[in-house]
C-alpha atoms as one frame of an Amber mdcrd trajectory, in Angstrom:
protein
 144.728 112.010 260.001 143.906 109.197 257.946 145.055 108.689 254.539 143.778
 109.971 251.111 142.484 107.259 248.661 145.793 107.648 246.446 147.938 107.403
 249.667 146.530 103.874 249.853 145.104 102.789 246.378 148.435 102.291 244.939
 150.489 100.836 247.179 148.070  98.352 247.654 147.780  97.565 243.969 152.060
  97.582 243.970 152.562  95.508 247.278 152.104  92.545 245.234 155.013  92.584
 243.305 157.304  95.206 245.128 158.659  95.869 248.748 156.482  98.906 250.164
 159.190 100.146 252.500 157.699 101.716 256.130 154.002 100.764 255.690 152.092
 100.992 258.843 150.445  97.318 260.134 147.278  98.452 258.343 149.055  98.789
 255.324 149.154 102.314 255.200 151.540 104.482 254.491 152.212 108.126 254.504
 151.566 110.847 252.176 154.116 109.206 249.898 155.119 105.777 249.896 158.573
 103.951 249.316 159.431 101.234 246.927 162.244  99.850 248.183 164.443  98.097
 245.197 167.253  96.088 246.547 165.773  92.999 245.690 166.640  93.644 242.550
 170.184  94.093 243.144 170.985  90.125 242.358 170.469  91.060 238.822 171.817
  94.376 238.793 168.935  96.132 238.812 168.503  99.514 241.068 166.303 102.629
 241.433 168.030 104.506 238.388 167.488 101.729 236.009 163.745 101.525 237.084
 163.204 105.197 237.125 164.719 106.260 233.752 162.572 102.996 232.708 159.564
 104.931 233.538 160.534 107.813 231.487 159.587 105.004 228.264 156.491 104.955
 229.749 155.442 108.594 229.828 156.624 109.264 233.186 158.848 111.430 235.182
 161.397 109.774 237.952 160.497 109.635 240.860 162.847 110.690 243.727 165.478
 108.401 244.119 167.474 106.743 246.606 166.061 108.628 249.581 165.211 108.573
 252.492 166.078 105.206 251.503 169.050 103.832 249.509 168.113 101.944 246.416
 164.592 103.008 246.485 161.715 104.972 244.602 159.573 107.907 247.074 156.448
 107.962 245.063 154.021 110.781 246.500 150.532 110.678 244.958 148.819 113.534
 244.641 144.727 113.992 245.009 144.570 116.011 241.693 145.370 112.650 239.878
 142.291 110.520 239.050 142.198 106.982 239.140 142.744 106.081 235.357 145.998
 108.122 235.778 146.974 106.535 238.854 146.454 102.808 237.647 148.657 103.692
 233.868 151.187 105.040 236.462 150.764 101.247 238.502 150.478  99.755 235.453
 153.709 100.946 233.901 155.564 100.192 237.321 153.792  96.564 237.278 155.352
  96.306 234.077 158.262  96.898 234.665 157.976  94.466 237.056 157.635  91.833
 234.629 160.474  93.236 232.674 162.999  92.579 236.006 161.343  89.502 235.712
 162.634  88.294 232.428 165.977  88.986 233.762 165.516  87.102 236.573 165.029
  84.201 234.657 167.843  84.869 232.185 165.649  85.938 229.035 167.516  89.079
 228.998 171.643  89.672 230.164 171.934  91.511 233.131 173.881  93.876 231.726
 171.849  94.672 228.297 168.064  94.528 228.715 165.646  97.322 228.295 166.079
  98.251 231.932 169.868  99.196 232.311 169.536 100.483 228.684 166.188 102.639
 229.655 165.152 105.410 228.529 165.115 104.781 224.710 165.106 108.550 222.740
 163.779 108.382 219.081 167.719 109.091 217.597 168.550 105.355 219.478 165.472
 103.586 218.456 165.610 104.659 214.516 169.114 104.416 214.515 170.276 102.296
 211.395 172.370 100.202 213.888 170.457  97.783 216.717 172.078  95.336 218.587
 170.385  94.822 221.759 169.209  91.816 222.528 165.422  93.290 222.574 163.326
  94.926 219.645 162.865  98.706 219.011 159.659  98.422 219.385 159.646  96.728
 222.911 161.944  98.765 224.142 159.725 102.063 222.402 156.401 100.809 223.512
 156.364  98.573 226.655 152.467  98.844 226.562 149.992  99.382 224.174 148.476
 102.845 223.740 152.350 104.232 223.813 151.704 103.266 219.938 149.379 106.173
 219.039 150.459 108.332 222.468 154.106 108.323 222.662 156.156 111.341 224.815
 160.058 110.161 223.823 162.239 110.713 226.846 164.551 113.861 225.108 167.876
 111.680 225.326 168.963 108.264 226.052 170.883 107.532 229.640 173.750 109.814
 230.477 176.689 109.025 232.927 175.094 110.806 235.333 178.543 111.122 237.757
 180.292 112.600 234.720 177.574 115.052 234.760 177.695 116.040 237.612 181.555
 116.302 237.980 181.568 118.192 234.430 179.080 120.651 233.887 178.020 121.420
 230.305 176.043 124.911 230.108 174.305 124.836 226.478 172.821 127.750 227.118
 173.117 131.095 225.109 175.826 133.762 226.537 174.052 136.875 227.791 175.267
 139.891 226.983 175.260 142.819 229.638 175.300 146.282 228.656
């Protein structure tokens, strides 16, 4: 069958500034598409940075690093419209530009708002800020995230510790 209109609206709109992994010679792609990050590894910048960048944005991650390694599976769904599919291309776009300024060495490659991402309201109001970006760019990357903010609910964990150590903060049930 051929593809829906989100299937191909937004990996055409990305294609310009990211790797569409498996895209057919028409361009298409199937019900999900692939953005495949490794050329962002020269600046050590993967699929986990990008992702939990999103979550500054609004967004949820993406699945990560499959079927491909070092990549984003983005699957559009129909019951999006298109203003909600462009902020989504937008933020990505963005972000974009933001692996961008590393590339060109306005930002360490090691402490910029991407390996840092995502930015909870306890680390942007902290007293204490000494990254080499402001609060507010690493808060609001784009505009309406000023008057329409969702904070991510904490700032980047060490996600192999978590997953080695398990932490249940949930209440003990009691059986009778």
């Amino acid at each position: 069958p051929p593809p829906t209109p989100n299937e191909t609206y937004m990996p055409a709109r990305l294609s310009k500034e990211f790797v569409v992994a498996f895209a057919g010679t028409n361009g298409y792609c199937a019900h999900e598409f692939i953005i495949d990050c490794k050329p962002f590894e020269h600046v050590h910048i993967n699929c986990t940075d990008v992702a939990k960048r999103l979550h500054d944005y609004g967004f949820h991650s993406p699945t990560m690093a499959w079927p491909l390694n070092n990549s984003l599976m983005i699957e559009p769904t129909e019951s999006e419209g298109k203003e909600e599919m462009d902020r989504f291309v937008d933020a990505l776009l963005s972000i974009r530009e933001e692996i961008r300024e590393v590339e060109e060495g306005r930002y360490p490659q090691d402490d910029n708002v991407l390996v840092n991402a995502p930015h909870d309201q306890l680390t942007v109001l902290s007293d204490v800020w000494e990254r080499p970006y402001s609060r507010h760019k690493a808060a609001f990357p784009v505009r309406y995230l000023e008057h329409a903010k969702q904070w991510p609910g904490c700032s980047r964990v060490d996600e192999a510790h978590g997953d080695k150590n398990l932490i249940c903060s949930c209440p003990v049930i009691e059986l009778e």
